C-alpha atoms as a PDB file:
ATOM      1  CA  UNK A   1       4.157   3.285  -2.618  1.00  0.00           C
ATOM      2  CA  UNK A   2       1.876   4.955  -0.018  1.00  0.00           C
ATOM      3  CA  UNK A   3      -1.469   5.449   1.358  1.00  0.00           C
ATOM      4  CA  UNK A   4      -2.502   1.850   0.390  1.00  0.00           C
ATOM      5  CA  UNK A   5      -1.279   2.284  -3.324  1.00  0.00           C
ATOM      6  CA  UNK A   6       0.688  -0.531  -4.906  1.00  0.00           C
ATOM      7  CA  UNK A   7       2.974  -0.622  -8.021  1.00  0.00           C
ATOM      8  CA  UNK A   8       0.912  -1.466 -11.328  1.00  0.00           C
ATOM      9  CA  UNK A   9       2.790  -5.060 -11.362  1.00  0.00           C
ATOM     10  CA  UNK A  10       1.754  -5.772  -7.910  1.00  0.00           C
ATOM     11  CA  UNK A  11      -1.915  -4.430  -7.955  1.00  0.00           C
ATOM     12  CA  UNK A  12      -2.485  -6.874 -11.279  1.00  0.00           C
ATOM     13  CA  UNK A  13      -1.216  -9.469  -9.069  1.00  0.00           C
ATOM     14  CA  UNK A  14      -3.345  -8.543  -6.134  1.00  0.00           C
ATOM     15  CA  UNK A  15      -6.560  -8.459  -8.487  1.00  0.00           C
ATOM     16  CA  UNK A  16      -5.655 -12.000  -9.801  1.00  0.00           C
ATOM     17  CA  UNK A  17      -5.060 -13.152  -6.597  1.00  0.00           C
ATOM     18  CA  UNK A  18      -1.679 -14.363  -7.259  1.00  0.00           C
ATOM     19  CA  UNK A  19       0.617 -12.393  -4.635  1.00  0.00           C
ATOM     20  CA  UNK A  20       3.340 -14.370  -3.234  1.00  0.00           C
ATOM     21  CA  UNK A  21       3.690 -15.604   0.169  1.00  0.00           C
ATOM     22  CA  UNK A  22       6.968 -13.896   1.382  1.00  0.00           C
ATOM     23  CA  UNK A  23       8.041 -10.346   0.378  1.00  0.00           C
ATOM     24  CA  UNK A  24      11.254  -8.130   1.311  1.00  0.00           C
ATOM     25  CA  UNK A  25      10.462  -4.541   1.266  1.00  0.00           C
ATOM     26  CA  UNK A  26      13.378  -2.765   1.069  1.00  0.00           C
ATOM     27  CA  UNK A  27      13.687   0.916   1.858  1.00  0.00           C
ATOM     28  CA  UNK A  28      15.600   3.903   2.947  1.00  0.00           C
ATOM     29  CA  UNK A  29      13.199   5.225   5.445  1.00  0.00           C
ATOM     30  CA  UNK A  30      10.976   3.421   8.027  1.00  0.00           C
ATOM     31  CA  UNK A  31       7.936   5.237   6.950  1.00  0.00           C
ATOM     32  CA  UNK A  32       8.320   4.118   3.522  1.00  0.00           C
ATOM     33  CA  UNK A  33       8.830   0.230   4.284  1.00  0.00           C
ATOM     34  CA  UNK A  34       5.886   0.494   6.572  1.00  0.00           C
ATOM     35  CA  UNK A  35       3.514   2.561   4.137  1.00  0.00           C
ATOM     36  CA  UNK A  36       4.556  -0.287   1.459  1.00  0.00           C
ATOM     37  CA  UNK A  37       3.919  -3.091   3.759  1.00  0.00           C
ATOM     38  CA  UNK A  38       0.456  -1.340   4.926  1.00  0.00           C
ATOM     39  CA  UNK A  39      -0.562  -1.375   0.983  1.00  0.00           C
ATOM     40  CA  UNK A  40       0.478  -4.788   0.532  1.00  0.00           C
ATOM     41  CA  UNK A  41      -0.932  -6.263   3.598  1.00  0.00           C
ATOM     42  CA  UNK A  42      -4.340  -4.528   2.792  1.00  0.00           C
ATOM     43  CA  UNK A  43      -4.192  -5.834  -0.662  1.00  0.00           C
ATOM     44  CA  UNK A  44      -4.218  -9.285   0.921  1.00  0.00           C
ATOM     45  CA  UNK A  45      -7.246  -8.845   3.044  1.00  0.00           C
ATOM     46  CA  UNK A  46      -8.996  -6.371   0.782  1.00  0.00           C
ATOM     47  CA  UNK A  47     -12.693  -7.318   0.299  1.00  0.00           C
ATOM     48  CA  UNK A  48     -13.063  -4.788  -2.689  1.00  0.00           C
ATOM     49  CA  UNK A  49     -12.621  -5.611  -6.457  1.00  0.00           C
ATOM     50  CA  UNK A  50      -9.151  -3.815  -7.145  1.00  0.00           C
ATOM     51  CA  UNK A  51      -6.992  -4.601  -3.921  1.00  0.00           C
ATOM     52  CA  UNK A  52      -6.247  -2.684  -1.870  1.00  0.00           C
ATOM     53  CA  UNK A  53      -9.357  -0.349  -2.763  1.00  0.00           C
ATOM     54  CA  UNK A  54      -8.655   1.651   0.357  1.00  0.00           C
ATOM     55  CA  UNK A  55     -12.530   1.922   1.026  1.00  0.00           C
ATOM     56  CA  UNK A  56     -13.376  -1.510   2.484  1.00  0.00           C
ATOM     57  CA  UNK A  57     -13.614  -2.283   5.951  1.00  0.00           C
ATOM     58  CA  UNK A  58     -10.459  -4.576   6.155  1.00  0.00           C
ATOM     59  CA  UNK A  59      -8.380  -2.069   4.035  1.00  0.00           C
ATOM     60  CA  UNK A  60      -9.371   0.870   6.738  1.00  0.00           C
ATOM     61  CA  UNK A  61      -8.299  -1.773   9.599  1.00  0.00           C
ATOM     62  CA  UNK A  62      -5.287  -2.426   7.899  1.00  0.00           C
ATOM     63  CA  UNK A  63      -4.248   1.008   7.044  1.00  0.00           C
ATOM     64  CA  UNK A  64      -4.833   1.723  10.895  1.00  0.00           C
ATOM     65  CA  UNK A  65      -2.854  -1.328  12.080  1.00  0.00           C
ATOM     66  CA  UNK A  66      -5.968  -2.912  13.876  1.00  0.00           C
ATOM     67  CA  UNK A  67      -6.658  -5.604  11.383  1.00  0.00           C
ATOM     68  CA  UNK A  68      -6.626  -8.831  13.325  1.00  0.00           C
ATOM     69  CA  UNK A  69      -4.998 -10.881  10.586  1.00  0.00           C
ATOM     70  CA  UNK A  70      -2.338  -8.304   9.880  1.00  0.00           C
ATOM     71  CA  UNK A  71       0.421  -8.868  12.787  1.00  0.00           C
ATOM     72  CA  UNK A  72       3.413  -6.683  13.194  1.00  0.00           C
ATOM     73  CA  UNK A  73       6.614  -7.914  14.869  1.00  0.00           C
ATOM     74  CA  UNK A  74       9.487  -5.767  15.688  1.00  0.00           C
ATOM     75  CA  UNK A  75      12.589  -5.793  17.915  1.00  0.00           C
ATOM     76  CA  UNK A  76      12.566  -3.962  21.241  1.00  0.00           C
ATOM     77  CA  UNK A  77      14.965  -0.710  20.890  1.00  0.00           C
ATOM     78  CA  UNK A  78      18.422  -1.730  20.572  1.00  0.00           C
ATOM     79  CA  UNK A  79      17.784  -5.589  20.454  1.00  0.00           C
ATOM     80  CA  UNK A  80      17.590  -8.512  18.089  1.00  0.00           C
ATOM     81  CA  UNK A  81      14.711 -10.093  16.681  1.00  0.00           C
ATOM     82  CA  UNK A  82      14.963 -13.347  18.882  1.00  0.00           C
ATOM     83  CA  UNK A  83      14.323 -16.853  18.050  1.00  0.00           C
ATOM     84  CA  UNK A  84      11.670 -16.965  20.566  1.00  0.00           C
ATOM     85  CA  UNK A  85       9.871 -14.386  18.732  1.00  0.00           C
ATOM     86  CA  UNK A  86      10.045 -16.218  15.492  1.00  0.00           C
ATOM     87  CA  UNK A  87       9.005 -19.424  17.348  1.00  0.00           C
ATOM     88  CA  UNK A  88       5.766 -17.762  18.481  1.00  0.00           C
ATOM     89  CA  UNK A  89       5.063 -16.333  15.305  1.00  0.00           C
ATOM     90  CA  UNK A  90       5.076 -19.663  13.824  1.00  0.00           C
ATOM     91  CA  UNK A  91       2.935 -21.077  16.423  1.00  0.00           C
ATOM     92  CA  UNK A  92       0.481 -18.045  15.843  1.00  0.00           C
ATOM     93  CA  UNK A  93       0.896 -18.834  11.795  1.00  0.00           C
ATOM     94  CA  UNK A  94      -0.979 -22.406  12.336  1.00  0.00           C
ATOM     95  CA  UNK A  95      -3.979 -20.830  13.956  1.00  0.00           C
ATOM     96  CA  UNK A  96      -6.522 -19.717  11.059  1.00  0.00           C
ATOM     97  CA  UNK A  97      -7.213 -16.036  10.166  1.00  0.00           C
ATOM     98  CA  UNK A  98     -10.199 -14.593  12.175  1.00  0.00           C
ATOM     99  CA  UNK A  99     -11.443 -12.384   9.127  1.00  0.00           C
ATOM    100  CA  UNK A 100      -9.655 -12.568   5.776  1.00  0.00           C
ATOM    101  CA  UNK A 101      -8.564 -15.438   3.766  1.00  0.00           C
ATOM    102  CA  UNK A 102      -4.923 -14.507   4.703  1.00  0.00           C
ATOM    103  CA  UNK A 103      -2.981 -13.695   7.604  1.00  0.00           C
ATOM    104  CA  UNK A 104      -0.205 -11.335   7.233  1.00  0.00           C
ATOM    105  CA  UNK A 105       3.025 -11.011   9.352  1.00  0.00           C
ATOM    106  CA  UNK A 106       5.138  -7.848   9.158  1.00  0.00           C
ATOM    107  CA  UNK A 107       8.558  -8.286  10.435  1.00  0.00           C
ATOM    108  CA  UNK A 108      10.058  -4.819  11.148  1.00  0.00           C
ATOM    109  CA  UNK A 109      13.963  -4.341  11.046  1.00  0.00           C
ATOM    110  CA  UNK A 110      14.166  -8.144   9.917  1.00  0.00           C
ATOM    111  CA  UNK A 111      17.954  -7.570   9.295  1.00  0.00           C
ATOM    112  CA  UNK A 112      18.019  -7.818  13.253  1.00  0.00           C
ATOM    113  CA  UNK A 113      17.180 -11.531  13.288  1.00  0.00           C
ATOM    114  CA  UNK A 114      20.218 -13.297  14.350  1.00  0.00           C
ATOM    115  CA  UNK A 115      21.317 -16.460  12.518  1.00  0.00           C
ATOM    116  CA  UNK A 116      19.183 -18.808  15.094  1.00  0.00           C
ATOM    117  CA  UNK A 117      16.215 -16.707  14.374  1.00  0.00           C
ATOM    118  CA  UNK A 118      16.474 -16.715  10.637  1.00  0.00           C
ATOM    119  CA  UNK A 119      16.966 -20.246  10.461  1.00  0.00           C
ATOM    120  CA  UNK A 120      13.692 -20.909  12.616  1.00  0.00           C
ATOM    121  CA  UNK A 121      11.665 -18.485  10.421  1.00  0.00           C
ATOM    122  CA  UNK A 122      13.115 -20.336   7.315  1.00  0.00           C
ATOM    123  CA  UNK A 123      11.104 -23.510   8.579  1.00  0.00           C
ATOM    124  CA  UNK A 124       7.734 -21.314   8.324  1.00  0.00           C
ATOM    125  CA  UNK A 125       8.746 -19.881   4.972  1.00  0.00           C
ATOM    126  CA  UNK A 126       9.053 -23.127   3.736  1.00  0.00           C
ATOM    127  CA  UNK A 127       6.578 -25.287   5.459  1.00  0.00           C
ATOM    128  CA  UNK A 128       3.588 -22.739   6.528  1.00  0.00           C
ATOM    129  CA  UNK A 129       0.027 -22.870   5.864  1.00  0.00           C
ATOM    130  CA  UNK A 130      -1.083 -21.517   2.319  1.00  0.00           C
ATOM    131  CA  UNK A 131      -2.829 -18.525   3.931  1.00  0.00           C
ATOM    132  CA  UNK A 132       0.409 -17.350   5.835  1.00  0.00           C
ATOM    133  CA  UNK A 133       2.141 -14.497   4.374  1.00  0.00           C
ATOM    134  CA  UNK A 134       5.220 -12.588   5.552  1.00  0.00           C
ATOM    135  CA  UNK A 135       6.578  -9.270   4.748  1.00  0.00           C
ATOM    136  CA  UNK A 136      10.191  -8.425   5.805  1.00  0.00           C
ATOM    137  CA  UNK A 137      10.997  -4.730   6.262  1.00  0.00           C
ATOM    138  CA  UNK A 138      14.821  -3.726   5.852  1.00  0.00           C
ATOM    139  CA  UNK A 139      17.072  -1.447   4.507  1.00  0.00           C
ATOM    140  CA  UNK A 140      19.763  -4.091   4.114  1.00  0.00           C
ATOM    141  CA  UNK A 141      18.518  -7.566   2.688  1.00  0.00           C
ATOM    142  CA  UNK A 142      21.938  -8.668   2.267  1.00  0.00           C
ATOM    143  CA  UNK A 143      21.751  -8.869   6.273  1.00  0.00           C
ATOM    144  CA  UNK A 144      19.553 -11.877   5.607  1.00  0.00           C
ATOM    145  CA  UNK A 145      20.563 -15.233   4.761  1.00  0.00           C
ATOM    146  CA  UNK A 146      20.824 -16.438   1.264  1.00  0.00           C
ATOM    147  CA  UNK A 147      18.133 -19.268   1.922  1.00  0.00           C
ATOM    148  CA  UNK A 148      15.477 -16.500   3.695  1.00  0.00           C
ATOM    149  CA  UNK A 149      15.971 -14.038   0.504  1.00  0.00           C
ATOM    150  CA  UNK A 150      15.783 -16.947  -1.962  1.00  0.00           C
ATOM    151  CA  UNK A 151      12.077 -17.674  -0.653  1.00  0.00           C
ATOM    152  CA  UNK A 152      11.105 -13.972  -0.844  1.00  0.00           C
ATOM    153  CA  UNK A 153      10.324 -11.708  -3.606  1.00  0.00           C
ATOM    154  CA  UNK A 154      12.282  -8.190  -3.339  1.00  0.00           C
ATOM    155  CA  UNK A 155      10.343  -4.754  -3.642  1.00  0.00           C
ATOM    156  CA  UNK A 156      11.981  -1.513  -3.415  1.00  0.00           C
ATOM    157  CA  UNK A 157       9.643   0.607  -0.964  1.00  0.00           C
ATOM    158  CA  UNK A 158       9.917   4.222  -2.127  1.00  0.00           C
ATOM    159  CA  UNK A 159       8.075   7.374  -0.957  1.00  0.00           C
ATOM    160  CA  UNK A 160       5.230   8.488  -3.167  1.00  0.00           C
ATOM    161  CA  UNK A 161       5.834  11.271  -5.581  1.00  0.00           C
ATOM    162  CA  UNK A 162       3.467  13.763  -3.442  1.00  0.00           C
ATOM    163  CA  UNK A 163       5.557  12.810  -0.532  1.00  0.00           C
ATOM    164  CA  UNK A 164       8.775  13.554  -2.090  1.00  0.00           C
ATOM    165  CA  UNK A 165       7.487  16.901  -3.531  1.00  0.00           C
ATOM    166  CA  UNK A 166       5.566  19.476  -1.000  1.00  0.00           C
ATOM    167  CA  UNK A 167       4.322  21.556  -4.197  1.00  0.00           C
ATOM    168  CA  UNK A 168       2.723  18.361  -5.595  1.00  0.00           C
ATOM    169  CA  UNK A 169       1.370  17.394  -2.406  1.00  0.00           C
ATOM    170  CA  UNK A 170      -0.405  20.901  -1.907  1.00  0.00           C
ATOM    171  CA  UNK A 171      -1.795  20.610  -5.366  1.00  0.00           C
ATOM    172  CA  UNK A 172      -3.203  16.995  -4.879  1.00  0.00           C
ATOM    173  CA  UNK A 173      -4.687  18.245  -1.796  1.00  0.00           C
ATOM    174  CA  UNK A 174      -6.176  20.824  -3.307  1.00  0.00           C
ATOM    175  CA  UNK A 175      -7.646  18.966  -6.312  1.00  0.00           C
ATOM    176  CA  UNK A 176      -9.096  16.262  -3.495  1.00  0.00           C
ATOM    177  CA  UNK A 177     -10.605  19.425  -1.931  1.00  0.00           C
ATOM    178  CA  UNK A 178     -12.491  20.300  -4.896  1.00  0.00           C
ATOM    179  CA  UNK A 179     -13.491  16.957  -5.658  1.00  0.00           C
ATOM    180  CA  UNK A 180     -15.103  16.463  -2.328  1.00  0.00           C
ATOM    181  CA  UNK A 181     -16.568  20.075  -2.476  1.00  0.00           C
ATOM    182  CA  UNK A 182     -19.509  21.520  -4.217  1.00  0.00           C
ATOM    183  CA  UNK A 183     -18.136  24.277  -6.104  1.00  0.00           C
ATOM    184  CA  UNK A 184     -18.133  22.784  -9.872  1.00  0.00           C
ATOM    185  CA  UNK A 185     -16.687  25.822 -11.237  1.00  0.00           C
ATOM    186  CA  UNK A 186     -13.765  26.146  -9.259  1.00  0.00           C
ATOM    187  CA  UNK A 187     -13.074  22.634 -10.139  1.00  0.00           C
ATOM    188  CA  UNK A 188     -13.506  23.636 -14.110  1.00  0.00           C
ATOM    189  CA  UNK A 189     -10.935  26.241 -13.572  1.00  0.00           C
ATOM    190  CA  UNK A 190      -8.504  23.751 -11.966  1.00  0.00           C
ATOM    191  CA  UNK A 191      -8.992  21.241 -14.956  1.00  0.00           C
ATOM    192  CA  UNK A 192      -8.316  23.903 -17.683  1.00  0.00           C
ATOM    193  CA  UNK A 193      -5.265  25.124 -15.652  1.00  0.00           C
ATOM    194  CA  UNK A 194      -3.789  21.839 -15.602  1.00  0.00           C
ATOM    195  CA  UNK A 195      -5.018  20.320 -18.934  1.00  0.00           C
ATOM    196  CA  UNK A 196      -1.445  21.014 -20.663  1.00  0.00           C
ATOM    197  CA  UNK A 197       0.780  19.461 -17.985  1.00  0.00           C
ATOM    198  CA  UNK A 198       3.086  16.690 -18.837  1.00  0.00           C
ATOM    199  CA  UNK A 199       1.391  13.338 -18.438  1.00  0.00           C
ATOM    200  CA  UNK A 200       3.796  12.017 -15.822  1.00  0.00           C
ATOM    201  CA  UNK A 201       2.830  15.005 -13.625  1.00  0.00           C
ATOM    202  CA  UNK A 202      -0.723  14.493 -14.129  1.00  0.00           C
ATOM    203  CA  UNK A 203      -0.179  10.973 -13.167  1.00  0.00           C
ATOM    204  CA  UNK A 204       1.580  11.860  -9.979  1.00  0.00           C
ATOM    205  CA  UNK A 205      -1.116  14.710  -9.448  1.00  0.00           C
ATOM    206  CA  UNK A 206      -3.942  12.111  -9.818  1.00  0.00           C
ATOM    207  CA  UNK A 207      -2.371   9.506  -7.544  1.00  0.00           C
ATOM    208  CA  UNK A 208      -1.586  12.141  -4.818  1.00  0.00           C
ATOM    209  CA  UNK A 209      -5.367  13.610  -4.931  1.00  0.00           C
ATOM    210  CA  UNK A 210      -6.717   9.819  -4.534  1.00  0.00           C
ATOM    211  CA  UNK A 211      -4.662   9.590  -1.642  1.00  0.00           C
ATOM    212  CA  UNK A 212      -5.758  12.769  -0.152  1.00  0.00           C
ATOM    213  CA  UNK A 213      -9.141  11.701  -0.848  1.00  0.00           C
ATOM    214  CA  UNK A 214      -8.829   8.549   1.495  1.00  0.00           C
ATOM    215  CA  UNK A 215      -7.147  10.649   3.845  1.00  0.00           C
ATOM    216  CA  UNK A 216      -9.897  13.403   4.000  1.00  0.00           C
ATOM    217  CA  UNK A 217     -12.645  10.498   4.742  1.00  0.00           C
ATOM    218  CA  UNK A 218     -11.033  10.188   8.258  1.00  0.00           C
ATOM    219  CA  UNK A 219     -12.094   6.586   8.151  1.00  0.00           C
ATOM    220  CA  UNK A 220     -15.404   7.182   7.443  1.00  0.00           C
ATOM    221  CA  UNK A 221     -16.893   5.684   4.020  1.00  0.00           C
ATOM    222  CA  UNK A 222     -19.129   8.127   2.263  1.00  0.00           C
ATOM    223  CA  UNK A 223     -20.822   7.522  -1.415  1.00  0.00           C
ATOM    224  CA  UNK A 224     -18.848  10.453  -2.703  1.00  0.00           C
ATOM    225  CA  UNK A 225     -15.555   9.868  -1.410  1.00  0.00           C
ATOM    226  CA  UNK A 226     -15.550   6.403  -2.517  1.00  0.00           C
ATOM    227  CA  UNK A 227     -16.743   7.068  -5.987  1.00  0.00           C
ATOM    228  CA  UNK A 228     -14.251   9.735  -6.302  1.00  0.00           C
ATOM    229  CA  UNK A 229     -11.296   7.504  -5.136  1.00  0.00           C
ATOM    230  CA  UNK A 230     -12.479   4.840  -7.779  1.00  0.00           C
ATOM    231  CA  UNK A 231     -12.585   7.331 -10.728  1.00  0.00           C
ATOM    232  CA  UNK A 232      -8.996   8.730  -9.878  1.00  0.00           C
ATOM    233  CA  UNK A 233      -7.884   4.970  -9.884  1.00  0.00           C
ATOM    234  CA  UNK A 234      -9.451   4.633 -13.447  1.00  0.00           C
ATOM    235  CA  UNK A 235      -8.533   8.077 -14.764  1.00  0.00           C
ATOM    236  CA  UNK A 236      -4.902   7.245 -13.625  1.00  0.00           C
ATOM    237  CA  UNK A 237      -4.710   4.024 -15.263  1.00  0.00           C
ATOM    238  CA  UNK A 238      -5.932   5.702 -18.571  1.00  0.00           C
ATOM    239  CA  UNK A 239      -3.023   8.286 -18.253  1.00  0.00           C
ATOM    240  CA  UNK A 240      -0.634   5.502 -17.726  1.00  0.00           C
ATOM    241  CA  UNK A 241      -1.961   4.005 -20.844  1.00  0.00           C
ATOM    242  CA  UNK A 242      -1.109   7.290 -22.786  1.00  0.00           C
ATOM    243  CA  UNK A 243      -4.683   9.104 -22.701  1.00  0.00           C
ATOM    244  CA  UNK A 244      -4.988  12.664 -23.430  1.00  0.00           C
ATOM    245  CA  UNK A 245      -4.312  14.822 -20.449  1.00  0.00           C
ATOM    246  CA  UNK A 246      -6.856  17.366 -21.230  1.00  0.00           C
ATOM    247  CA  UNK A 247      -9.287  14.781 -22.059  1.00  0.00           C
ATOM    248  CA  UNK A 248      -8.956  12.874 -18.875  1.00  0.00           C
ATOM    249  CA  UNK A 249      -9.409  15.968 -16.762  1.00  0.00           C
ATOM    250  CA  UNK A 250     -12.413  16.660 -18.764  1.00  0.00           C
ATOM    251  CA  UNK A 251     -13.760  13.382 -17.886  1.00  0.00           C
ATOM    252  CA  UNK A 252     -12.730  13.855 -14.267  1.00  0.00           C
ATOM    253  CA  UNK A 253     -14.876  17.120 -13.806  1.00  0.00           C
ATOM    254  CA  UNK A 254     -17.836  15.274 -15.530  1.00  0.00           C
ATOM    255  CA  UNK A 255     -17.480  12.187 -13.182  1.00  0.00           C
ATOM    256  CA  UNK A 256     -17.317  14.913 -10.230  1.00  0.00           C
ATOM    257  CA  UNK A 257     -20.414  16.546 -11.449  1.00  0.00           C
ATOM    258  CA  UNK A 258     -22.242  13.228 -11.238  1.00  0.00           C
ATOM    259  CA  UNK A 259     -20.929  12.043  -7.885  1.00  0.00           C
END
């Protein structure tokens, strides 16, 4: 989960507006946990049709960590998350969101809340306002009180396929460059070269390309980038539904020609 990408089950709930109010994001690396939190927070404040769309202003702000309704709370280096920090969170949670329908609190290293802080946090988990959401980032969910864990849904935060595979990341970046460029014949050649890829490899490649397209925009919304990000999302869904890889890449070339 990375670059504002959610697992299919969460993406469906985001579209339906049924995301839970509290999640524990478990991951081995801080980067994976933060990427998962950024995607989930963006989905909660997104104004696009398929949250997180990655292209609306709320998504862009959430990805950059500057959305006023996405608040990150972290312990000081080498210290615990204190009960005073949690109490300030509780007070702030009753102030309505500035821009979005929801207000999202990201707690880094949540396992470093001591018992008093966790008990204070439990009160807002149980009785907080409906618009408040809480994302607890931790490599060790078992370090949290059972009463806290029972009120949260657990998500495993993993690096994306492209991030785990440098060669896949390179290919995805190459495809993104072709989709945003003007050399349609190089794109044709690329699609022909990959039309016999395994479906799971094509899924990872198109998803990696979508992430690269969003990064290439450098925070600037261009009609072509917005369109291609949407096309890649749609075609990835078709591949996940067992569409033929060659047919999907053929449509990708056609859509890129019209963008």
